């Protein structure tokens, strides 16, 4: 198919391929590394319930909105908003997403690099030889060069796949990786559930502590995690949706993506918490949970080296499938803007993003004195992205689809089969999402 400006337009080879790539995009470090530590810090089950409610009433409607906006225009983030509403400056929401993706990927590639380092160390046996994992971790991140080296490799892999194009690059790699990742997480959860005190982990994850519902911090954490885990507000589903042929139902696809993402987070939780509790470790460790607590745990378990290989392999693969989608947002925009080839654009942006991420990596070594409110550069990236950037992007998308696009156009583009669900969707976008996100913003400044 050719677009209006004569350029060859890309499309997913099949609906199945689109769904795999979109679930691969949503499911990433957020579902494993971030979900486990945020759930661990916020009381487990109560957090999980609020998180699932946010996913259903805010996350799902925004995913439907993003795919609809993208597929309707069949173009990149900026052009898609402009196409839908040329008379108003909504394209700024697309611009925010394009810029946001630079920062997200910069920060994300650092953690992805750590995962690769751990995966290789598990393969070579170094990780299982180490007695004290907290020293292993702090020695590793305290050197300036090595973490940047691993970050660069993850970025290079991402650039190579995105340069390959939608079908031959992103779709092909997702088709290969996603089934393997699902298999690994299921194996890890099954193993974890056979441990003696697995019940304690299950109770933590599924038996709510009702008092947590009165703590605003838990709501803020849940909404931040819902945004991060799905990866909404940054035009990612919009951009992937632009390559979706017209004949496919959007609400069904969005529900599959959201269900797949949440299920993967829960299964990852089933892999992590029963093991953490069985060995009497602390689930509220913070960001180090995956990099210090879990490796320590692998040392104590029979067959731990294999578990470490599987776990860090899972992290690397899940990170990669998300990294493709984050890079694709600015790549699609700059291909249109500059008219240059996909490979040139992917390479140039990959380099810039790598440089933006490097300071976050150096935040533990060269720049370790650069902190704000007790957070180092990487923690500041994480905080600002999940609590400010993504909700800001999300609120703009919700307001646009709910109010900016006319009702008829929004309903037409999203193709709801029945009127009631279409109305419910618009109601979530118009009221529930903006009010709840705005409340979280305000609450964040007070707590
Ligand atoms: N959703 C991805 C994850 O869970 C990461 C992501 C975050 C992607 C934010 C885009 C935007 O790891």
Tab-separated table of C-alpha atoms and ligand atoms in Angstrom:
chain	number	residue	atom	x	y	z
A	1	UNK	CA	0.000	0.000	0.000
A	2	UNK	CA	1.226	3.520	-0.741
A	3	UNK	CA	0.465	6.518	1.403
A	4	UNK	CA	-0.529	9.955	0.162
A	5	UNK	CA	3.105	11.106	-0.094
A	6	UNK	CA	4.032	8.081	-2.182
A	7	UNK	CA	6.020	6.329	0.502
A	8	UNK	CA	5.676	2.604	0.961
A	9	UNK	CA	3.424	2.099	3.967
A	10	UNK	CA	4.077	-0.694	6.364
A	11	UNK	CA	1.532	-2.985	7.978
A	12	UNK	CA	1.479	-5.945	10.331
A	13	UNK	CA	1.387	-9.256	8.483
A	14	UNK	CA	-1.508	-10.442	10.667
A	15	UNK	CA	-3.726	-9.472	13.590
A	16	UNK	CA	-1.975	-12.134	15.613
A	17	UNK	CA	1.391	-10.490	14.852
A	18	UNK	CA	0.064	-7.091	15.933
A	19	UNK	CA	-1.306	-8.526	19.186
A	20	UNK	CA	1.968	-10.268	20.004
A	21	UNK	CA	3.967	-7.121	19.318
A	22	UNK	CA	1.572	-4.987	21.369
A	23	UNK	CA	1.610	-7.394	24.317
A	24	UNK	CA	5.393	-7.551	23.948
A	25	UNK	CA	5.457	-3.776	24.134
A	26	UNK	CA	3.287	-3.615	27.239
A	27	UNK	CA	4.917	-6.510	29.045
A	28	UNK	CA	8.438	-5.621	30.036
A	29	UNK	CA	10.626	-4.644	32.954
A	30	UNK	CA	7.488	-2.970	34.309
A	31	UNK	CA	5.734	-6.310	34.790
A	32	UNK	CA	8.627	-8.074	36.456
A	33	UNK	CA	11.168	-5.713	37.954
A	34	UNK	CA	8.884	-2.772	38.721
A	35	UNK	CA	5.631	-4.615	39.488
A	36	UNK	CA	7.309	-6.857	42.042
A	37	UNK	CA	9.038	-4.085	43.930
A	38	UNK	CA	6.116	-1.641	43.876
A	39	UNK	CA	3.663	-4.361	44.944
A	40	UNK	CA	6.189	-5.407	47.588
A	41	UNK	CA	6.417	-1.889	48.969
A	42	UNK	CA	2.696	-1.195	48.857
A	43	UNK	CA	1.239	-4.134	50.666
A	44	UNK	CA	0.683	-6.690	47.882
A	45	UNK	CA	-2.994	-7.646	47.523
A	46	UNK	CA	-4.581	-4.245	48.262
A	47	UNK	CA	-2.246	-2.645	45.748
A	48	UNK	CA	-3.076	-5.369	43.220
A	49	UNK	CA	-6.822	-4.718	43.503
A	50	UNK	CA	-6.483	-0.951	42.999
A	51	UNK	CA	-4.030	-1.575	40.162
A	52	UNK	CA	-6.506	-3.865	38.382
A	53	UNK	CA	-9.328	-1.329	38.792
A	54	UNK	CA	-7.054	1.370	37.272
A	55	UNK	CA	-6.191	-0.970	34.403
A	56	UNK	CA	-9.851	-1.639	33.670
A	57	UNK	CA	-11.322	1.870	33.907
A	58	UNK	CA	-8.353	4.001	32.881
A	59	UNK	CA	-5.809	1.772	31.143
A	60	UNK	CA	-8.124	-0.130	28.804
A	61	UNK	CA	-10.067	2.954	27.613
A	62	UNK	CA	-6.799	4.764	26.878
A	63	UNK	CA	-5.371	1.795	24.949
A	64	UNK	CA	-8.574	1.715	22.840
A	65	UNK	CA	-8.262	5.483	22.292
A	66	UNK	CA	-4.600	5.267	21.261
A	67	UNK	CA	-5.149	2.441	18.760
A	68	UNK	CA	-8.202	4.226	17.322
A	69	UNK	CA	-6.369	7.525	16.843
A	70	UNK	CA	-3.410	5.769	15.209
A	71	UNK	CA	-5.350	3.495	12.932
A	72	UNK	CA	-7.716	6.208	11.862
A	73	UNK	CA	-4.860	8.401	10.621
A	74	UNK	CA	-2.426	5.598	9.695
A	75	UNK	CA	0.353	7.933	10.677
A	76	UNK	CA	2.812	8.836	13.443
A	77	UNK	CA	1.972	10.392	16.828
A	78	UNK	CA	2.080	14.067	15.817
A	79	UNK	CA	0.379	13.676	12.461
A	80	UNK	CA	-2.324	11.399	13.894
A	81	UNK	CA	-3.541	14.012	16.403
A	82	UNK	CA	-3.295	16.691	13.743
A	83	UNK	CA	-5.241	14.587	11.249
A	84	UNK	CA	-8.026	14.024	13.765
A	85	UNK	CA	-8.307	17.673	14.793
A	86	UNK	CA	-6.391	19.972	12.406
A	87	UNK	CA	-8.012	23.118	13.824
A	88	UNK	CA	-6.713	22.743	17.382
A	89	UNK	CA	-3.186	22.213	18.750
A	90	UNK	CA	-3.722	18.595	19.873
A	91	UNK	CA	-0.636	17.626	17.890
A	92	UNK	CA	1.244	18.905	20.942
A	93	UNK	CA	0.097	15.760	22.748
A	94	UNK	CA	1.807	13.775	19.994
A	95	UNK	CA	4.916	15.947	20.344
A	96	UNK	CA	5.006	15.290	24.093
A	97	UNK	CA	4.898	11.556	23.378
A	98	UNK	CA	7.719	11.723	20.815
A	99	UNK	CA	9.956	13.634	23.238
A	100	UNK	CA	8.862	11.495	26.184
A	101	UNK	CA	9.940	8.320	24.405
A	102	UNK	CA	13.528	9.596	24.197
A	103	UNK	CA	13.708	9.858	27.981
A	104	UNK	CA	11.819	6.657	28.709
A	105	UNK	CA	14.016	4.599	26.439
A	106	UNK	CA	17.174	6.282	27.751
A	107	UNK	CA	16.312	5.279	31.296
A	108	UNK	CA	14.839	1.907	30.341
A	109	UNK	CA	17.932	0.873	28.405
A	110	UNK	CA	20.037	1.280	31.553
A	111	UNK	CA	17.982	-1.269	33.522
A	112	UNK	CA	17.791	-3.463	30.419
A	113	UNK	CA	21.609	-3.345	30.355
A	114	UNK	CA	21.790	-4.458	34.003
A	115	UNK	CA	19.509	-7.378	33.113
A	116	UNK	CA	21.820	-8.399	30.280
A	117	UNK	CA	24.846	-8.226	32.573
A	118	UNK	CA	23.082	-10.507	35.069
A	119	UNK	CA	21.944	-12.877	32.332
A	120	UNK	CA	25.500	-13.267	31.014
A	121	UNK	CA	26.872	-13.611	34.569
A	122	UNK	CA	24.301	-16.329	35.274
A	123	UNK	CA	25.274	-18.127	32.055
A	124	UNK	CA	28.991	-18.034	32.808
A	125	UNK	CA	28.422	-19.078	36.424
A	126	UNK	CA	29.766	-15.842	37.918
A	127	UNK	CA	26.495	-14.976	39.571
A	128	UNK	CA	26.258	-18.278	41.428
A	129	UNK	CA	29.866	-18.007	42.612
A	130	UNK	CA	29.175	-14.669	44.245
A	131	UNK	CA	28.433	-14.958	47.924
A	132	UNK	CA	27.192	-11.483	48.596
A	133	UNK	CA	24.850	-10.188	45.927
A	134	UNK	CA	24.462	-6.780	47.354
A	135	UNK	CA	28.217	-6.322	46.873
A	136	UNK	CA	28.017	-7.813	43.370
A	137	UNK	CA	25.357	-5.286	42.462
A	138	UNK	CA	26.974	-2.263	44.078
A	139	UNK	CA	30.389	-3.060	42.626
A	140	UNK	CA	28.831	-3.443	39.205
A	141	UNK	CA	26.872	-0.195	39.160
A	142	UNK	CA	29.603	1.773	40.887
A	143	UNK	CA	31.898	1.463	37.884
A	144	UNK	CA	31.317	3.970	35.142
A	145	UNK	CA	32.107	1.952	32.030
A	146	UNK	CA	30.637	-1.532	32.315
A	147	UNK	CA	26.977	-0.604	32.876
A	148	UNK	CA	27.200	1.758	29.896
A	149	UNK	CA	28.655	-1.014	27.785
A	150	UNK	CA	25.663	-3.305	28.488
A	151	UNK	CA	23.272	-0.425	27.940
A	152	UNK	CA	24.884	0.184	24.539
A	153	UNK	CA	24.433	-3.471	23.543
A	154	UNK	CA	20.729	-3.414	24.401
A	155	UNK	CA	20.304	-0.173	22.430
A	156	UNK	CA	22.201	-1.606	19.460
A	157	UNK	CA	19.942	-4.686	19.418
A	158	UNK	CA	16.871	-2.450	19.552
A	159	UNK	CA	18.116	-0.276	16.683
A	160	UNK	CA	18.896	-3.358	14.579
A	161	UNK	CA	15.381	-4.765	14.986
A	162	UNK	CA	13.553	-1.461	14.446
A	163	UNK	CA	15.713	-0.774	11.368
A	164	UNK	CA	14.436	-4.106	10.000
A	165	UNK	CA	10.922	-2.655	9.725
A	166	UNK	CA	7.506	-3.561	11.083
A	167	UNK	CA	7.009	-7.018	9.586
A	168	UNK	CA	10.558	-8.209	9.108
A	169	UNK	CA	11.964	-6.614	12.244
A	170	UNK	CA	9.509	-5.959	15.072
A	171	UNK	CA	6.824	-8.519	14.191
A	172	UNK	CA	9.256	-11.317	13.370
A	173	UNK	CA	11.268	-10.938	16.586
A	174	UNK	CA	8.126	-10.719	18.741
A	175	UNK	CA	6.746	-13.894	17.150
A	176	UNK	CA	9.922	-15.660	18.107
A	177	UNK	CA	10.484	-14.183	21.578
A	178	UNK	CA	6.996	-13.884	23.067
A	179	UNK	CA	6.145	-17.618	23.245
A	180	UNK	CA	9.538	-18.283	24.872
A	181	UNK	CA	8.992	-15.527	27.437
A	182	UNK	CA	5.537	-16.831	28.353
A	183	UNK	CA	6.936	-20.341	28.751
A	184	UNK	CA	9.748	-19.115	31.022
A	185	UNK	CA	7.485	-17.112	33.319
A	186	UNK	CA	5.086	-20.064	33.637
A	187	UNK	CA	7.967	-22.451	34.466
A	188	UNK	CA	9.304	-20.046	37.104
A	189	UNK	CA	5.863	-19.591	38.696
A	190	UNK	CA	5.211	-23.341	38.718
A	191	UNK	CA	8.548	-23.934	40.427
A	192	UNK	CA	8.020	-21.181	42.957
A	193	UNK	CA	4.589	-22.539	43.885
A	194	UNK	CA	6.077	-25.902	44.851
A	195	UNK	CA	8.225	-24.300	47.589
A	196	UNK	CA	7.342	-25.039	51.223
A	197	UNK	CA	6.066	-21.662	52.280
A	198	UNK	CA	4.596	-20.650	48.922
A	199	UNK	CA	1.287	-20.020	50.723
A	200	UNK	CA	2.754	-16.985	52.473
A	201	UNK	CA	3.612	-15.408	49.131
A	202	UNK	CA	0.131	-16.179	47.805
A	203	UNK	CA	-1.450	-14.635	50.883
A	204	UNK	CA	0.666	-11.512	50.389
A	205	UNK	CA	-0.433	-11.221	46.770
A	206	UNK	CA	-4.099	-12.157	47.166
A	207	UNK	CA	-5.285	-11.445	50.723
A	208	UNK	CA	-5.830	-7.713	51.045
A	209	UNK	CA	-4.950	-5.703	54.085
A	210	UNK	CA	-8.023	-3.444	54.185
A	211	UNK	CA	-6.251	-0.645	56.014
A	212	UNK	CA	-4.080	-0.074	52.913
A	213	UNK	CA	-7.178	1.224	51.092
A	214	UNK	CA	-7.117	4.324	53.249
A	215	UNK	CA	-3.562	5.222	52.202
A	216	UNK	CA	-3.436	7.630	49.227
A	217	UNK	CA	0.160	6.548	48.528
A	218	UNK	CA	-1.116	3.103	47.534
A	219	UNK	CA	-3.507	4.625	44.969
A	220	UNK	CA	-0.763	6.811	43.545
A	221	UNK	CA	1.584	3.842	43.286
A	222	UNK	CA	-1.157	1.762	41.631
A	223	UNK	CA	-1.997	4.330	38.985
A	224	UNK	CA	1.693	5.000	38.262
A	225	UNK	CA	2.250	1.276	37.875
A	226	UNK	CA	-0.832	0.858	35.660
A	227	UNK	CA	0.534	3.527	33.321
A	228	UNK	CA	4.053	2.181	33.304
A	229	UNK	CA	3.123	-1.451	32.937
A	230	UNK	CA	0.829	-0.836	29.989
A	231	UNK	CA	3.069	1.885	28.618
A	232	UNK	CA	0.187	4.272	27.918
A	233	UNK	CA	0.211	7.989	27.266
A	234	UNK	CA	3.283	7.877	25.023
A	235	UNK	CA	1.551	7.101	21.723
A	236	UNK	CA	2.996	3.606	21.615
A	237	UNK	CA	-0.293	1.859	20.840
A	238	UNK	CA	-1.137	4.767	18.585
A	239	UNK	CA	2.013	4.136	16.547
A	240	UNK	CA	1.572	0.348	16.473
A	241	UNK	CA	-2.123	0.876	15.683
A	242	UNK	CA	-1.204	2.927	12.620
A	243	UNK	CA	0.131	-0.270	11.015
A	244	UNK	CA	-3.107	-2.163	11.710
A	245	UNK	CA	-5.292	-2.806	8.649
A	246	UNK	CA	-8.766	-1.280	8.754
A	247	UNK	CA	-10.729	-4.505	9.060
A	248	UNK	CA	-9.666	-5.408	12.619
A	249	UNK	CA	-11.791	-4.777	15.717
A	250	UNK	CA	-10.078	-2.387	18.110
A	251	UNK	CA	-11.891	-2.948	21.454
A	252	UNK	CA	-11.287	-6.706	21.223
A	253	UNK	CA	-7.613	-6.205	20.416
A	254	UNK	CA	-7.182	-3.699	23.256
A	255	UNK	CA	-8.852	-6.048	25.751
A	256	UNK	CA	-6.501	-8.853	24.685
A	257	UNK	CA	-3.451	-6.603	25.113
A	258	UNK	CA	-4.526	-5.349	28.533
A	259	UNK	CA	-5.454	-8.847	29.747
A	260	UNK	CA	-2.164	-10.283	28.462
A	261	UNK	CA	-0.154	-7.550	30.182
A	262	UNK	CA	-1.909	-7.911	33.548
A	263	UNK	CA	-1.770	-11.687	33.440
A	264	UNK	CA	1.962	-11.570	32.807
A	265	UNK	CA	2.464	-9.244	35.779
A	266	UNK	CA	0.453	-11.557	38.043
A	267	UNK	CA	2.267	-14.693	36.865
A	268	UNK	CA	5.581	-12.892	37.407
A	269	UNK	CA	4.318	-12.072	40.922
A	270	UNK	CA	3.538	-15.784	41.392
A	271	UNK	CA	7.107	-16.551	40.413
A	272	UNK	CA	8.627	-13.973	42.743
A	273	UNK	CA	6.621	-13.647	45.991
A	274	UNK	CA	6.240	-17.321	47.010
A	275	UNK	CA	10.016	-17.656	46.646
A	276	UNK	CA	10.746	-14.426	48.543
A	277	UNK	CA	8.508	-15.489	51.438
A	278	UNK	CA	9.661	-19.101	51.489
A	279	UNK	CA	13.174	-17.929	52.204
A	280	UNK	CA	12.133	-15.292	54.708
A	281	UNK	CA	13.337	-12.343	52.631
A	282	UNK	CA	11.853	-8.874	52.630
A	283	UNK	CA	9.460	-8.105	49.734
A	284	UNK	CA	9.667	-4.338	50.331
A	285	UNK	CA	13.261	-3.988	49.147
A	286	UNK	CA	12.625	-1.393	46.476
A	287	UNK	CA	14.214	-1.353	43.014
A	288	UNK	CA	16.966	-3.749	44.091
A	289	UNK	CA	14.470	-6.586	44.586
A	290	UNK	CA	15.208	-8.163	41.193
A	291	UNK	CA	18.939	-7.484	41.271
A	292	UNK	CA	19.905	-8.246	44.879
A	293	UNK	CA	17.165	-10.175	46.668
A	294	UNK	CA	16.338	-12.572	43.839
A	295	UNK	CA	19.935	-13.524	42.963
A	296	UNK	CA	20.473	-14.205	46.668
A	297	UNK	CA	17.452	-16.413	46.596
A	298	UNK	CA	18.647	-18.307	43.538
A	299	UNK	CA	21.799	-19.192	45.486
A	300	UNK	CA	19.709	-20.839	48.181
A	301	UNK	CA	17.561	-22.870	45.814
A	302	UNK	CA	18.323	-26.209	44.246
A	303	UNK	CA	18.990	-25.641	40.529
A	304	UNK	CA	19.358	-21.953	41.293
A	305	UNK	CA	21.811	-21.301	38.499
A	306	UNK	CA	19.267	-22.444	35.927
A	307	UNK	CA	16.578	-20.384	37.581
A	308	UNK	CA	18.832	-17.335	37.386
A	309	UNK	CA	19.499	-17.967	33.688
A	310	UNK	CA	15.765	-18.282	33.018
A	311	UNK	CA	14.811	-15.269	35.130
A	312	UNK	CA	17.367	-12.853	33.698
A	313	UNK	CA	16.795	-14.240	30.194
A	314	UNK	CA	13.133	-13.375	30.733
A	315	UNK	CA	14.017	-9.858	31.845
A	316	UNK	CA	16.259	-9.264	28.816
A	317	UNK	CA	13.689	-10.582	26.320
A	318	UNK	CA	10.783	-8.727	27.915
A	319	UNK	CA	12.814	-5.507	27.995
A	320	UNK	CA	13.758	-5.830	24.327
A	321	UNK	CA	10.199	-6.301	23.047
A	322	UNK	CA	9.227	-3.110	24.919
A	323	UNK	CA	12.273	-1.188	23.702
A	324	UNK	CA	11.317	-1.746	20.037
A	325	UNK	CA	7.966	-0.072	20.603
A	326	UNK	CA	9.384	2.900	22.493
A	327	UNK	CA	11.929	3.553	19.718
A	328	UNK	CA	9.296	3.125	17.000
A	329	UNK	CA	7.347	6.212	18.184
A	330	UNK	CA	10.090	8.781	17.375
A	331	UNK	CA	11.355	6.688	14.442
A	332	UNK	CA	7.946	6.848	12.725
A	333	UNK	CA	7.782	10.602	13.301
A	334	UNK	CA	11.295	11.373	12.073
A	335	UNK	CA	11.006	9.127	9.002
A	336	UNK	CA	8.052	11.276	7.910
A	337	UNK	CA	9.697	14.538	8.915
A	338	UNK	CA	13.143	13.982	7.416
A	339	UNK	CA	12.280	11.623	4.560
A	340	UNK	CA	15.369	9.567	5.441
A	341	UNK	CA	15.513	5.795	5.476
A	342	UNK	CA	14.281	3.782	8.441
A	343	UNK	CA	17.787	2.484	9.215
A	344	UNK	CA	19.370	5.948	9.206
A	345	UNK	CA	16.663	7.363	11.454
A	346	UNK	CA	16.741	4.372	13.842
A	347	UNK	CA	20.513	4.595	14.147
A	348	UNK	CA	20.623	8.350	14.715
A	349	UNK	CA	17.842	8.288	17.306
A	350	UNK	CA	19.342	5.230	18.968
A	351	UNK	CA	22.571	7.150	19.493
A	352	UNK	CA	20.872	10.220	20.931
A	353	UNK	CA	18.761	8.083	23.269
A	354	UNK	CA	21.792	6.141	24.422
A	355	UNK	CA	23.475	9.442	25.325
A	356	UNK	CA	20.372	10.627	27.200
A	357	UNK	CA	20.338	7.426	29.229
A	358	UNK	CA	24.048	7.427	30.056
A	359	UNK	CA	23.799	9.995	32.910
A	360	UNK	CA	21.214	7.749	34.609
A	361	UNK	CA	23.688	4.923	34.414
A	362	UNK	CA	26.478	7.147	35.749
A	363	UNK	CA	24.225	8.211	38.630
A	364	UNK	CA	25.759	5.411	40.680
A	365	UNK	CA	29.365	6.276	39.879
A	366	UNK	CA	30.627	9.553	38.382
A	367	UNK	CA	27.436	11.472	39.193
A	368	UNK	CA	26.592	9.795	42.479
A	369	UNK	CA	26.489	13.117	44.279
A	370	UNK	CA	23.854	14.447	41.868
A	371	UNK	CA	20.679	13.770	43.832
A	372	UNK	CA	17.373	15.528	44.339
A	373	UNK	CA	15.098	14.721	47.271
A	374	UNK	CA	17.238	11.678	48.026
A	375	UNK	CA	16.836	10.284	44.509
A	376	UNK	CA	19.760	9.734	42.164
A	377	UNK	CA	19.500	10.430	38.428
A	378	UNK	CA	18.066	7.024	37.541
A	379	UNK	CA	15.512	7.164	40.327
A	380	UNK	CA	14.556	10.670	39.235
A	381	UNK	CA	13.983	9.421	35.680
A	382	UNK	CA	11.833	6.561	36.974
A	383	UNK	CA	9.851	8.857	39.258
A	384	UNK	CA	9.319	11.620	36.715
A	385	UNK	CA	8.368	9.194	33.953
A	386	UNK	CA	5.829	7.126	35.903
A	387	UNK	CA	4.352	9.869	38.025
A	388	UNK	CA	4.457	12.873	35.708
A	389	UNK	CA	5.197	12.127	32.069
A	390	UNK	CA	2.990	9.060	31.539
A	391	UNK	CA	-0.020	10.457	33.457
A	392	UNK	CA	0.333	13.750	31.562
A	393	UNK	CA	0.401	11.883	28.252
A	394	UNK	CA	-2.479	9.704	29.430
A	395	UNK	CA	-4.637	12.612	30.487
A	396	UNK	CA	-4.057	14.366	27.137
A	397	UNK	CA	-5.015	11.239	25.212
A	398	UNK	CA	-8.128	10.718	27.356
A	399	UNK	CA	-9.193	14.368	27.053
A	400	UNK	CA	-8.569	14.355	23.329
A	401	UNK	CA	-10.555	11.195	22.607
A	402	UNK	CA	-13.252	12.108	25.145
A	403	UNK	CA	-13.725	15.802	24.390
A	404	UNK	CA	-11.470	16.985	21.564
A	405	UNK	CA	-12.472	14.466	18.911
A	406	UNK	CA	-16.179	14.681	18.341
A	407	UNK	CA	-18.270	11.909	19.852
A	408	UNK	CA	-19.312	10.553	16.467
A	409	UNK	CA	-15.749	10.452	15.174
A	410	UNK	CA	-14.376	8.802	18.291
A	411	UNK	CA	-17.103	6.154	18.230
A	412	UNK	CA	-16.674	5.680	14.484
A	413	UNK	CA	-12.911	5.176	14.701
A	414	UNK	CA	-13.008	2.810	17.676
A	415	UNK	CA	-15.733	0.632	16.119
A	416	UNK	CA	-17.595	-0.513	19.207
A	417	UNK	CA	-20.230	-3.056	18.235
A	418	UNK	CA	-22.783	-1.991	20.769
A	419	UNK	CA	-23.760	1.472	21.839
A	420	UNK	CA	-23.593	0.847	25.564
A	421	UNK	CA	-19.926	-0.168	25.647
A	422	UNK	CA	-19.086	2.760	23.374
A	423	UNK	CA	-20.761	5.136	25.809
A	424	UNK	CA	-19.077	3.538	28.784
A	425	UNK	CA	-15.729	3.936	27.002
A	426	UNK	CA	-16.358	7.638	26.410
A	427	UNK	CA	-17.514	8.100	29.999
A	428	UNK	CA	-14.233	6.625	31.287
A	429	UNK	CA	-12.239	8.910	28.974
A	430	UNK	CA	-14.256	12.008	29.771
A	431	UNK	CA	-14.581	11.686	33.524
A	432	UNK	CA	-13.014	8.729	35.285
A	433	UNK	CA	-9.520	8.881	33.774
A	434	UNK	CA	-8.975	12.684	33.921
A	435	UNK	CA	-10.455	13.065	37.413
A	436	UNK	CA	-8.545	10.185	38.902
A	437	UNK	CA	-5.262	11.170	37.245
A	438	UNK	CA	-5.703	14.807	38.298
A	439	UNK	CA	-6.440	13.694	41.856
A	440	UNK	CA	-3.269	11.548	41.863
A	441	UNK	CA	-1.245	14.540	40.627
A	442	UNK	CA	-2.557	16.763	43.387
A	443	UNK	CA	-2.253	14.085	46.044
A	444	UNK	CA	1.327	13.472	44.959
A	445	UNK	CA	2.291	17.002	45.899
A	446	UNK	CA	0.869	16.581	49.396
A	447	UNK	CA	2.000	13.104	50.416
B	1	LIG	N1	5.229	-1.058	29.433
B	1	LIG	C1	6.600	-1.372	29.434
B	1	LIG	C2	6.937	-2.231	30.636
B	1	LIG	O1	6.085	-2.635	31.369
B	1	LIG	C3	7.511	-0.203	29.464
B	1	LIG	C4	7.048	1.121	29.013
B	1	LIG	C5	6.840	2.136	29.869
B	1	LIG	C6	6.834	1.355	27.695
B	1	LIG	C7	6.434	3.345	29.483
B	1	LIG	C8	6.413	2.593	27.286
B	1	LIG	C9	6.192	3.595	28.182
B	1	LIG	O2	8.056	-2.529	30.874
